[in-house]
Amino acid sequence: MPNDPLSATFAALADPTRRAILARLSKGETSVTELAQPFDMSLPAVTKHLKVLERAGLITRSREAQWRPCRLAPEPLKGANDWLEDYREFWEASLDRLEDYLADVQGQKRPARARKVPTPKKQERGAPP
Amino acid sequence: MPNDPLSATFAALADPTRRAILARLSKGETSVTELAQPFDMSLPAVTKHLKVLERAGLITRSREAQWRPCRLAPEPLKGANDWLEDYREFWEASLDRLEDYLADVQGQKRPARARKVPTPKKQERGAPP
């Protein structure tokens, strides 16, 4: 289990079942039994996933009610989003280059190089825009 | 290693060294030796991290030059960002509630419940805003 909060958040999100649990909790708090229902999984297996989410601070379990409802705790997701935002310009530039490339290919009737991402222009090398 | 691309992306990001490598590559492509320099790490340890990043599609290694420069491949970060965007309303609402709570506490001079996130208002329960 990673020590720093950001690594703990990303590690907790690196599993489709845990992401599905968060998606379910985004619709409202619920019990562990109800959470387990849509998954072909034992209750202990679901509990294990919940513990990962709880340690990462992504869910809280109420101690007020006896059924101990789980609730989404979205704050760590903001940290993950903030980290990713620093890279937005790169994926946007990358998509722009792909669009330019496709327009270029269609305009010049060059044969499409299937599934190959275009090489950045020379002046961009070593210092992506 | 997770099978689905989104899990692979999040798993690759769940390590401070790998995030530092991506931060370095956001400044331009470079060699493995140069990448390893700021880390107190053996070259094989760095290579292992690079393999995780490469499998997740977050970096590419050129086969054109003999020094095989590493380059940031930012597209998978967009997928991670898209997933997180669905939760933006929750962390923003959560921050709003915290602000309301703090304003409330300061206004009414109630003793602050240290480190406890305020309970959402009744009508919000079960269906977060």
PDB file of C-alpha atoms in Angstrom:
ATOM      1  CA  MET A   1       0.000   0.000   0.000  1.00  0.00           C
ATOM      2  CA  PRO A   2       1.597   3.319  -1.028  1.00  0.00           C
ATOM      3  CA  ASN A   3       2.390   5.852   1.688  1.00  0.00           C
ATOM      4  CA  ASP A   4       1.687   9.156  -0.006  1.00  0.00           C
ATOM      5  CA  PRO A   5      -1.981  10.155  -0.398  1.00  0.00           C
ATOM      6  CA  LEU A   6      -1.838  10.671  -4.175  1.00  0.00           C
ATOM      7  CA  SER A   7      -0.336   7.213  -4.773  1.00  0.00           C
ATOM      8  CA  ALA A   8      -2.971   5.708  -2.447  1.00  0.00           C
ATOM      9  CA  THR A   9      -5.728   7.432  -4.450  1.00  0.00           C
ATOM     10  CA  PHE A  10      -4.399   6.237  -7.827  1.00  0.00           C
ATOM     11  CA  ALA A  11      -3.818   2.694  -6.478  1.00  0.00           C
ATOM     12  CA  ALA A  12      -7.383   2.563  -5.156  1.00  0.00           C
ATOM     13  CA  LEU A  13      -8.722   3.658  -8.563  1.00  0.00           C
ATOM     14  CA  ALA A  14      -6.664   1.020 -10.410  1.00  0.00           C
ATOM     15  CA  ASP A  15      -9.405  -1.591 -10.168  1.00  0.00           C
ATOM     16  CA  PRO A  16     -12.701  -1.776 -12.110  1.00  0.00           C
ATOM     17  CA  THR A  17     -14.664  -3.165  -9.126  1.00  0.00           C
ATOM     18  CA  ARG A  18     -13.509  -0.337  -6.867  1.00  0.00           C
ATOM     19  CA  ARG A  19     -14.399   2.218  -9.540  1.00  0.00           C
ATOM     20  CA  ALA A  20     -17.847   0.581  -9.902  1.00  0.00           C
ATOM     21  CA  ILE A  21     -18.305   0.811  -6.112  1.00  0.00           C
ATOM     22  CA  LEU A  22     -17.532   4.547  -6.247  1.00  0.00           C
ATOM     23  CA  ALA A  23     -19.968   4.956  -9.169  1.00  0.00           C
ATOM     24  CA  ARG A  24     -22.689   3.220  -7.109  1.00  0.00           C
ATOM     25  CA  LEU A  25     -21.924   5.414  -4.076  1.00  0.00           C
ATOM     26  CA  SER A  26     -22.165   8.538  -6.233  1.00  0.00           C
ATOM     27  CA  LYS A  27     -25.907   7.747  -6.352  1.00  0.00           C
ATOM     28  CA  GLY A  28     -26.168   7.721  -2.559  1.00  0.00           C
ATOM     29  CA  GLU A  29     -24.952   5.975   0.575  1.00  0.00           C
ATOM     30  CA  THR A  30     -25.687   2.265   0.929  1.00  0.00           C
ATOM     31  CA  SER A  31     -24.876  -0.872   2.924  1.00  0.00           C
ATOM     32  CA  VAL A  32     -22.068  -3.324   2.191  1.00  0.00           C
ATOM     33  CA  THR A  33     -24.628  -6.060   1.394  1.00  0.00           C
ATOM     34  CA  GLU A  34     -26.338  -3.854  -1.199  1.00  0.00           C
ATOM     35  CA  LEU A  35     -22.971  -2.802  -2.634  1.00  0.00           C
ATOM     36  CA  ALA A  36     -21.975  -6.466  -3.050  1.00  0.00           C
ATOM     37  CA  GLN A  37     -25.153  -7.432  -4.953  1.00  0.00           C
ATOM     38  CA  PRO A  38     -24.237  -6.412  -8.537  1.00  0.00           C
ATOM     39  CA  PHE A  39     -20.816  -8.074  -8.262  1.00  0.00           C
ATOM     40  CA  ASP A  40     -20.250 -11.797  -8.574  1.00  0.00           C
ATOM     41  CA  MET A  41     -18.185 -11.628  -5.425  1.00  0.00           C
ATOM     42  CA  SER A  42     -18.182 -12.843  -1.848  1.00  0.00           C
ATOM     43  CA  LEU A  43     -18.890 -10.344   0.923  1.00  0.00           C
ATOM     44  CA  PRO A  44     -15.291 -10.663   2.239  1.00  0.00           C
ATOM     45  CA  ALA A  45     -13.941  -9.864  -1.241  1.00  0.00           C
ATOM     46  CA  VAL A  46     -16.099  -6.737  -1.421  1.00  0.00           C
ATOM     47  CA  THR A  47     -15.084  -5.796   2.137  1.00  0.00           C
ATOM     48  CA  LYS A  48     -11.444  -6.016   1.068  1.00  0.00           C
ATOM     49  CA  HIS A  49     -12.074  -3.552  -1.770  1.00  0.00           C
ATOM     50  CA  LEU A  50     -13.934  -1.245   0.637  1.00  0.00           C
ATOM     51  CA  LYS A  51     -10.947  -1.275   2.989  1.00  0.00           C
ATOM     52  CA  VAL A  52      -8.646  -0.123   0.158  1.00  0.00           C
ATOM     53  CA  LEU A  53     -11.095   2.675  -0.674  1.00  0.00           C
ATOM     54  CA  GLU A  54     -11.455   3.604   3.004  1.00  0.00           C
ATOM     55  CA  ARG A  55      -7.676   3.729   3.582  1.00  0.00           C
ATOM     56  CA  ALA A  56      -7.353   5.998   0.532  1.00  0.00           C
ATOM     57  CA  GLY A  57     -10.015   8.256   2.064  1.00  0.00           C
ATOM     58  CA  LEU A  58     -12.377   7.709  -0.887  1.00  0.00           C
ATOM     59  CA  ILE A  59     -15.235   6.339   1.223  1.00  0.00           C
ATOM     60  CA  THR A  60     -16.325   6.691   4.824  1.00  0.00           C
ATOM     61  CA  ARG A  61     -18.341   4.182   6.810  1.00  0.00           C
ATOM     62  CA  SER A  62     -20.797   5.705   9.247  1.00  0.00           C
ATOM     63  CA  ARG A  63     -20.631   4.533  12.856  1.00  0.00           C
ATOM     64  CA  GLU A  64     -23.977   6.143  13.602  1.00  0.00           C
ATOM     65  CA  ALA A  65     -26.319   3.541  12.116  1.00  0.00           C
ATOM     66  CA  GLN A  66     -26.013  -0.173  12.881  1.00  0.00           C
ATOM     67  CA  TRP A  67     -25.911  -1.060   9.147  1.00  0.00           C
ATOM     68  CA  ARG A  68     -22.849   1.200   8.822  1.00  0.00           C
ATOM     69  CA  PRO A  69     -23.653   2.786   5.459  1.00  0.00           C
ATOM     70  CA  CYS A  70     -20.797   3.528   3.059  1.00  0.00           C
ATOM     71  CA  ARG A  71     -20.587   7.007   1.651  1.00  0.00           C
ATOM     72  CA  LEU A  72     -18.470   8.543  -1.127  1.00  0.00           C
ATOM     73  CA  ALA A  73     -15.712  10.842   0.170  1.00  0.00           C
ATOM     74  CA  PRO A  74     -14.749  12.663  -3.018  1.00  0.00           C
ATOM     75  CA  GLU A  75     -11.974  14.955  -1.705  1.00  0.00           C
ATOM     76  CA  PRO A  76      -9.001  12.728  -2.749  1.00  0.00           C
ATOM     77  CA  LEU A  77     -10.365  12.695  -6.315  1.00  0.00           C
ATOM     78  CA  LYS A  78      -9.703  16.431  -6.449  1.00  0.00           C
ATOM     79  CA  GLY A  79      -6.017  15.774  -5.698  1.00  0.00           C
ATOM     80  CA  ALA A  80      -5.833  13.236  -8.520  1.00  0.00           C
ATOM     81  CA  ASN A  81      -7.608  15.648 -10.867  1.00  0.00           C
ATOM     82  CA  ASP A  82      -5.240  18.503  -9.914  1.00  0.00           C
ATOM     83  CA  TRP A  83      -2.241  16.316 -10.740  1.00  0.00           C
ATOM     84  CA  LEU A  84      -3.708  15.357 -14.133  1.00  0.00           C
ATOM     85  CA  GLU A  85      -4.610  18.963 -15.010  1.00  0.00           C
ATOM     86  CA  ASP A  86      -0.883  19.763 -15.359  1.00  0.00           C
ATOM     87  CA  TYR A  87      -0.821  17.410 -18.362  1.00  0.00           C
ATOM     88  CA  ARG A  88      -3.998  18.660 -20.101  1.00  0.00           C
ATOM     89  CA  GLU A  89      -2.011  20.780 -22.593  1.00  0.00           C
ATOM     90  CA  PHE A  90      -0.116  17.648 -23.657  1.00  0.00           C
ATOM     91  CA  TRP A  91      -3.085  15.411 -24.441  1.00  0.00           C
ATOM     92  CA  GLU A  92      -4.891  18.326 -26.094  1.00  0.00           C
ATOM     93  CA  ALA A  93      -1.826  19.092 -28.245  1.00  0.00           C
ATOM     94  CA  SER A  94      -1.563  15.398 -29.040  1.00  0.00           C
ATOM     95  CA  LEU A  95      -5.194  15.265 -30.204  1.00  0.00           C
ATOM     96  CA  ASP A  96      -4.655  18.445 -32.249  1.00  0.00           C
ATOM     97  CA  ARG A  97      -1.646  16.844 -33.972  1.00  0.00           C
ATOM     98  CA  LEU A  98      -3.703  13.752 -34.740  1.00  0.00           C
ATOM     99  CA  GLU A  99      -6.468  15.921 -36.245  1.00  0.00           C
ATOM    100  CA  ASP A 100      -3.922  17.884 -38.325  1.00  0.00           C
ATOM    101  CA  TYR A 101      -2.411  14.642 -39.487  1.00  0.00           C
ATOM    102  CA  LEU A 102      -5.777  13.185 -40.500  1.00  0.00           C
ATOM    103  CA  ALA A 103      -6.730  16.394 -42.335  1.00  0.00           C
ATOM    104  CA  ASP A 104      -3.350  16.261 -44.052  1.00  0.00           C
ATOM    105  CA  VAL A 105      -3.791  12.639 -45.091  1.00  0.00           C
ATOM    106  CA  GLN A 106      -7.313  13.242 -46.403  1.00  0.00           C
ATOM    107  CA  GLY A 107      -6.253  16.383 -48.270  1.00  0.00           C
ATOM    108  CA  GLN A 108      -3.180  14.897 -49.893  1.00  0.00           C
ATOM    109  CA  LYS A 109      -4.653  11.421 -50.446  1.00  0.00           C
ATOM    110  CA  ARG A 110      -1.609   9.884 -48.861  1.00  0.00           C
ATOM    111  CA  PRO A 111      -2.124   6.276 -47.772  1.00  0.00           C
ATOM    112  CA  ALA A 112      -3.155   6.233 -44.073  1.00  0.00           C
ATOM    113  CA  ARG A 113      -0.586   4.660 -41.796  1.00  0.00           C
ATOM    114  CA  ALA A 114      -3.017   2.600 -39.755  1.00  0.00           C
ATOM    115  CA  ARG A 115      -2.794   2.904 -35.946  1.00  0.00           C
ATOM    116  CA  LYS A 116       0.388   4.948 -36.061  1.00  0.00           C
ATOM    117  CA  VAL A 117       0.456   8.192 -34.128  1.00  0.00           C
ATOM    118  CA  PRO A 118       2.114  10.918 -36.193  1.00  0.00           C
ATOM    119  CA  THR A 119       5.653  11.968 -35.308  1.00  0.00           C
ATOM    120  CA  PRO A 120       5.733  15.521 -33.948  1.00  0.00           C
ATOM    121  CA  LYS A 121       7.131  18.195 -36.223  1.00  0.00           C
ATOM    122  CA  LYS A 122      10.873  18.683 -35.967  1.00  0.00           C
ATOM    123  CA  GLN A 123      10.805  21.969 -34.083  1.00  0.00           C
ATOM    124  CA  GLU A 124       8.603  20.391 -31.422  1.00  0.00           C
ATOM    125  CA  ARG A 125      10.997  17.565 -30.670  1.00  0.00           C
ATOM    126  CA  GLY A 126      12.670  17.644 -27.291  1.00  0.00           C
ATOM    127  CA  ALA A 127      10.311  20.369 -26.138  1.00  0.00           C
ATOM    128  CA  PRO A 128       6.698  19.341 -26.657  1.00  0.00           C
ATOM    129  CA  PRO A 129       4.326  22.337 -26.956  1.00  0.00           C
TER     130      PRO A 129
ATOM    131  CA  MET B   1      -0.822  -5.816 -13.923  1.00  0.00           C
ATOM    132  CA  PRO B   2      -4.433  -4.791 -14.602  1.00  0.00           C
ATOM    133  CA  ASN B   3      -5.977  -5.705 -17.958  1.00  0.00           C
ATOM    134  CA  ASP B   4      -8.210  -2.748 -18.702  1.00  0.00           C
ATOM    135  CA  PRO B   5      -6.488   0.419 -19.937  1.00  0.00           C
ATOM    136  CA  LEU B   6      -7.941   2.706 -17.271  1.00  0.00           C
ATOM    137  CA  SER B   7      -6.768   0.446 -14.435  1.00  0.00           C
ATOM    138  CA  ALA B   8      -3.329   0.224 -16.073  1.00  0.00           C
ATOM    139  CA  THR B   9      -3.157   4.030 -16.231  1.00  0.00           C
ATOM    140  CA  PHE B  10      -4.141   4.503 -12.580  1.00  0.00           C
ATOM    141  CA  ALA B  11      -1.773   1.707 -11.454  1.00  0.00           C
ATOM    142  CA  ALA B  12       1.109   3.320 -13.356  1.00  0.00           C
ATOM    143  CA  LEU B  13       0.362   6.676 -11.688  1.00  0.00           C
ATOM    144  CA  ALA B  14       0.268   5.123  -8.204  1.00  0.00           C
ATOM    145  CA  ASP B  15       3.986   5.652  -7.632  1.00  0.00           C
ATOM    146  CA  PRO B  16       5.842   8.907  -6.892  1.00  0.00           C
ATOM    147  CA  THR B  17       8.912   7.911  -8.955  1.00  0.00           C
ATOM    148  CA  ARG B  18       6.801   7.138 -12.009  1.00  0.00           C
ATOM    149  CA  ARG B  19       4.947  10.442 -11.626  1.00  0.00           C
ATOM    150  CA  ALA B  20       8.320  12.237 -11.334  1.00  0.00           C
ATOM    151  CA  ILE B  21       9.485  10.512 -14.538  1.00  0.00           C
ATOM    152  CA  LEU B  22       6.368  11.773 -16.351  1.00  0.00           C
ATOM    153  CA  ALA B  23       6.973  15.273 -14.958  1.00  0.00           C
ATOM    154  CA  ARG B  24      10.540  15.158 -16.312  1.00  0.00           C
ATOM    155  CA  LEU B  25       9.342  13.934 -19.708  1.00  0.00           C
ATOM    156  CA  SER B  26       6.803  16.755 -19.868  1.00  0.00           C
ATOM    157  CA  LYS B  27       9.854  19.013 -20.331  1.00  0.00           C
ATOM    158  CA  GLY B  28      11.057  17.018 -23.351  1.00  0.00           C
ATOM    159  CA  GLU B  29      12.260  13.582 -24.442  1.00  0.00           C
ATOM    160  CA  THR B  30      15.388  12.183 -22.823  1.00  0.00           C
ATOM    161  CA  SER B  31      17.501   9.068 -22.361  1.00  0.00           C
ATOM    162  CA  VAL B  32      17.062   6.443 -19.640  1.00  0.00           C
ATOM    163  CA  THR B  33      20.453   7.380 -18.150  1.00  0.00           C
ATOM    164  CA  GLU B  34      19.438  11.032 -17.844  1.00  0.00           C
ATOM    165  CA  LEU B  35      16.055  10.045 -16.429  1.00  0.00           C
ATOM    166  CA  ALA B  36      17.739   7.920 -13.749  1.00  0.00           C
ATOM    167  CA  GLN B  37      20.079  10.722 -12.575  1.00  0.00           C
ATOM    168  CA  PRO B  38      17.823  12.607 -10.116  1.00  0.00           C
ATOM    169  CA  PHE B  39      16.694   9.358  -8.471  1.00  0.00           C
ATOM    170  CA  ASP B  40      18.764   7.445  -5.962  1.00  0.00           C
ATOM    171  CA  MET B  41      18.078   4.320  -7.954  1.00  0.00           C
ATOM    172  CA  SER B  42      19.847   1.725 -10.054  1.00  0.00           C
ATOM    173  CA  LEU B  43      19.356   1.776 -13.815  1.00  0.00           C
ATOM    174  CA  PRO B  44      17.475  -1.579 -13.709  1.00  0.00           C
ATOM    175  CA  ALA B  45      15.084  -0.134 -11.079  1.00  0.00           C
ATOM    176  CA  VAL B  46      14.376   2.870 -13.307  1.00  0.00           C
ATOM    177  CA  THR B  47      13.985   0.584 -16.333  1.00  0.00           C
ATOM    178  CA  LYS B  48      11.363  -1.394 -14.400  1.00  0.00           C
ATOM    179  CA  HIS B  49       9.367   1.789 -13.774  1.00  0.00           C
ATOM    180  CA  LEU B  50       9.706   2.745 -17.445  1.00  0.00           C
ATOM    181  CA  LYS B  51       8.313  -0.645 -18.463  1.00  0.00           C
ATOM    182  CA  VAL B  52       5.209  -0.076 -16.303  1.00  0.00           C
ATOM    183  CA  LEU B  53       4.744   3.349 -17.899  1.00  0.00           C
ATOM    184  CA  GLU B  54       5.323   1.938 -21.393  1.00  0.00           C
ATOM    185  CA  ARG B  55       2.833  -0.921 -20.897  1.00  0.00           C
ATOM    186  CA  ALA B  56       0.260   1.636 -19.727  1.00  0.00           C
ATOM    187  CA  GLY B  57       0.925   3.618 -22.903  1.00  0.00           C
ATOM    188  CA  LEU B  58       2.128   6.659 -20.941  1.00  0.00           C
ATOM    189  CA  ILE B  59       5.562   6.765 -22.573  1.00  0.00           C
ATOM    190  CA  THR B  60       7.011   5.628 -25.855  1.00  0.00           C
ATOM    191  CA  ARG B  61      10.625   4.715 -26.542  1.00  0.00           C
ATOM    192  CA  SER B  62      11.901   5.710 -29.925  1.00  0.00           C
ATOM    193  CA  ARG B  63      13.524   3.003 -32.032  1.00  0.00           C
ATOM    194  CA  GLU B  64      14.926   5.598 -34.409  1.00  0.00           C
ATOM    195  CA  ALA B  65      17.906   6.821 -32.383  1.00  0.00           C
ATOM    196  CA  GLN B  66      20.424   4.474 -30.802  1.00  0.00           C
ATOM    197  CA  TRP B  67      19.991   6.131 -27.379  1.00  0.00           C
ATOM    198  CA  ARG B  68      16.269   5.252 -27.587  1.00  0.00           C
ATOM    199  CA  PRO B  69      14.854   8.463 -26.087  1.00  0.00           C
ATOM    200  CA  CYS B  70      11.761   8.234 -23.869  1.00  0.00           C
ATOM    201  CA  ARG B  71       8.854  10.486 -24.703  1.00  0.00           C
ATOM    202  CA  LEU B  72       5.646  11.342 -22.844  1.00  0.00           C
ATOM    203  CA  ALA B  73       2.539   9.772 -24.437  1.00  0.00           C
ATOM    204  CA  PRO B  74      -0.195  11.774 -22.755  1.00  0.00           C
ATOM    205  CA  GLU B  75      -3.325  10.184 -24.320  1.00  0.00           C
ATOM    206  CA  PRO B  76      -4.095   7.730 -21.446  1.00  0.00           C
ATOM    207  CA  LEU B  77      -4.085  10.668 -19.016  1.00  0.00           C
ATOM    208  CA  LYS B  78      -7.128  12.018 -20.865  1.00  0.00           C
ATOM    209  CA  GLY B  79      -8.993   8.767 -20.093  1.00  0.00           C
ATOM    210  CA  ALA B  80      -8.130   9.096 -16.399  1.00  0.00           C
ATOM    211  CA  ASN B  81      -9.185  12.745 -16.426  1.00  0.00           C
ATOM    212  CA  ASP B  82     -12.497  11.896 -18.153  1.00  0.00           C
ATOM    213  CA  TRP B  83     -13.271   9.318 -15.471  1.00  0.00           C
ATOM    214  CA  LEU B  84     -12.506  11.806 -12.679  1.00  0.00           C
ATOM    215  CA  GLU B  85     -14.588  14.579 -14.282  1.00  0.00           C
ATOM    216  CA  ASP B  86     -17.771  12.606 -13.478  1.00  0.00           C
ATOM    217  CA  TYR B  87     -17.010  13.193  -9.792  1.00  0.00           C
ATOM    218  CA  ARG B  88     -16.183  16.894  -9.993  1.00  0.00           C
ATOM    219  CA  GLU B  89     -19.642  17.939  -8.745  1.00  0.00           C
ATOM    220  CA  PHE B  90     -19.086  15.809  -5.633  1.00  0.00           C
ATOM    221  CA  TRP B  91     -15.755  17.255  -4.537  1.00  0.00           C
ATOM    222  CA  GLU B  92     -16.939  20.756  -5.373  1.00  0.00           C
ATOM    223  CA  ALA B  93     -20.142  20.229  -3.346  1.00  0.00           C
ATOM    224  CA  SER B  94     -18.042  18.770  -0.568  1.00  0.00           C
ATOM    225  CA  LEU B  95     -15.779  21.854  -0.492  1.00  0.00           C
ATOM    226  CA  ASP B  96     -18.871  24.100  -0.561  1.00  0.00           C
ATOM    227  CA  ARG B  97     -20.319  22.261   2.449  1.00  0.00           C
ATOM    228  CA  LEU B  98     -17.028  22.608   4.289  1.00  0.00           C
ATOM    229  CA  GLU B  99     -17.019  26.356   3.574  1.00  0.00           C
ATOM    230  CA  ASP B 100     -20.652  26.683   4.712  1.00  0.00           C
ATOM    231  CA  TYR B 101     -19.822  24.749   7.838  1.00  0.00           C
ATOM    232  CA  LEU B 102     -16.806  26.915   8.650  1.00  0.00           C
ATOM    233  CA  ALA B 103     -18.820  30.101   8.039  1.00  0.00           C
ATOM    234  CA  ASP B 104     -21.530  28.667  10.276  1.00  0.00           C
ATOM    235  CA  VAL B 105     -19.073  27.808  13.041  1.00  0.00           C
ATOM    236  CA  GLN B 106     -17.425  31.244  12.902  1.00  0.00           C
ATOM    237  CA  GLY B 107     -20.804  32.998  12.863  1.00  0.00           C
ATOM    238  CA  GLN B 108     -22.373  31.054  15.695  1.00  0.00           C
ATOM    239  CA  LYS B 109     -19.205  30.601  17.744  1.00  0.00           C
ATOM    240  CA  ARG B 110     -19.920  26.894  18.059  1.00  0.00           C
ATOM    241  CA  PRO B 111     -16.943  24.829  19.177  1.00  0.00           C
ATOM    242  CA  ALA B 112     -15.181  23.448  16.090  1.00  0.00           C
ATOM    243  CA  ARG B 113     -15.368  19.682  15.760  1.00  0.00           C
ATOM    244  CA  ALA B 114     -11.753  19.147  14.860  1.00  0.00           C
ATOM    245  CA  ARG B 115     -11.005  17.124  11.721  1.00  0.00           C
ATOM    246  CA  LYS B 116     -14.604  16.027  11.280  1.00  0.00           C
ATOM    247  CA  VAL B 117     -16.207  16.587   7.902  1.00  0.00           C
ATOM    248  CA  PRO B 118     -19.717  17.994   8.331  1.00  0.00           C
ATOM    249  CA  THR B 119     -22.653  15.628   7.855  1.00  0.00           C
ATOM    250  CA  PRO B 120     -24.635  16.526   4.733  1.00  0.00           C
ATOM    251  CA  LYS B 121     -28.037  18.141   5.243  1.00  0.00           C
ATOM    252  CA  LYS B 122     -30.912  15.682   5.575  1.00  0.00           C
ATOM    253  CA  GLN B 123     -32.475  16.276   2.163  1.00  0.00           C
ATOM    254  CA  GLU B 124     -29.115  15.544   0.529  1.00  0.00           C
ATOM    255  CA  ARG B 125     -28.701  12.110   2.094  1.00  0.00           C
ATOM    256  CA  GLY B 126     -29.022   9.170  -0.247  1.00  0.00           C
ATOM    257  CA  ALA B 127     -28.855  11.526  -3.210  1.00  0.00           C
ATOM    258  CA  PRO B 128     -25.806  13.775  -2.961  1.00  0.00           C
ATOM    259  CA  PRO B 129     -26.169  17.030  -4.880  1.00  0.00           C
TER     260      PRO B 129
END
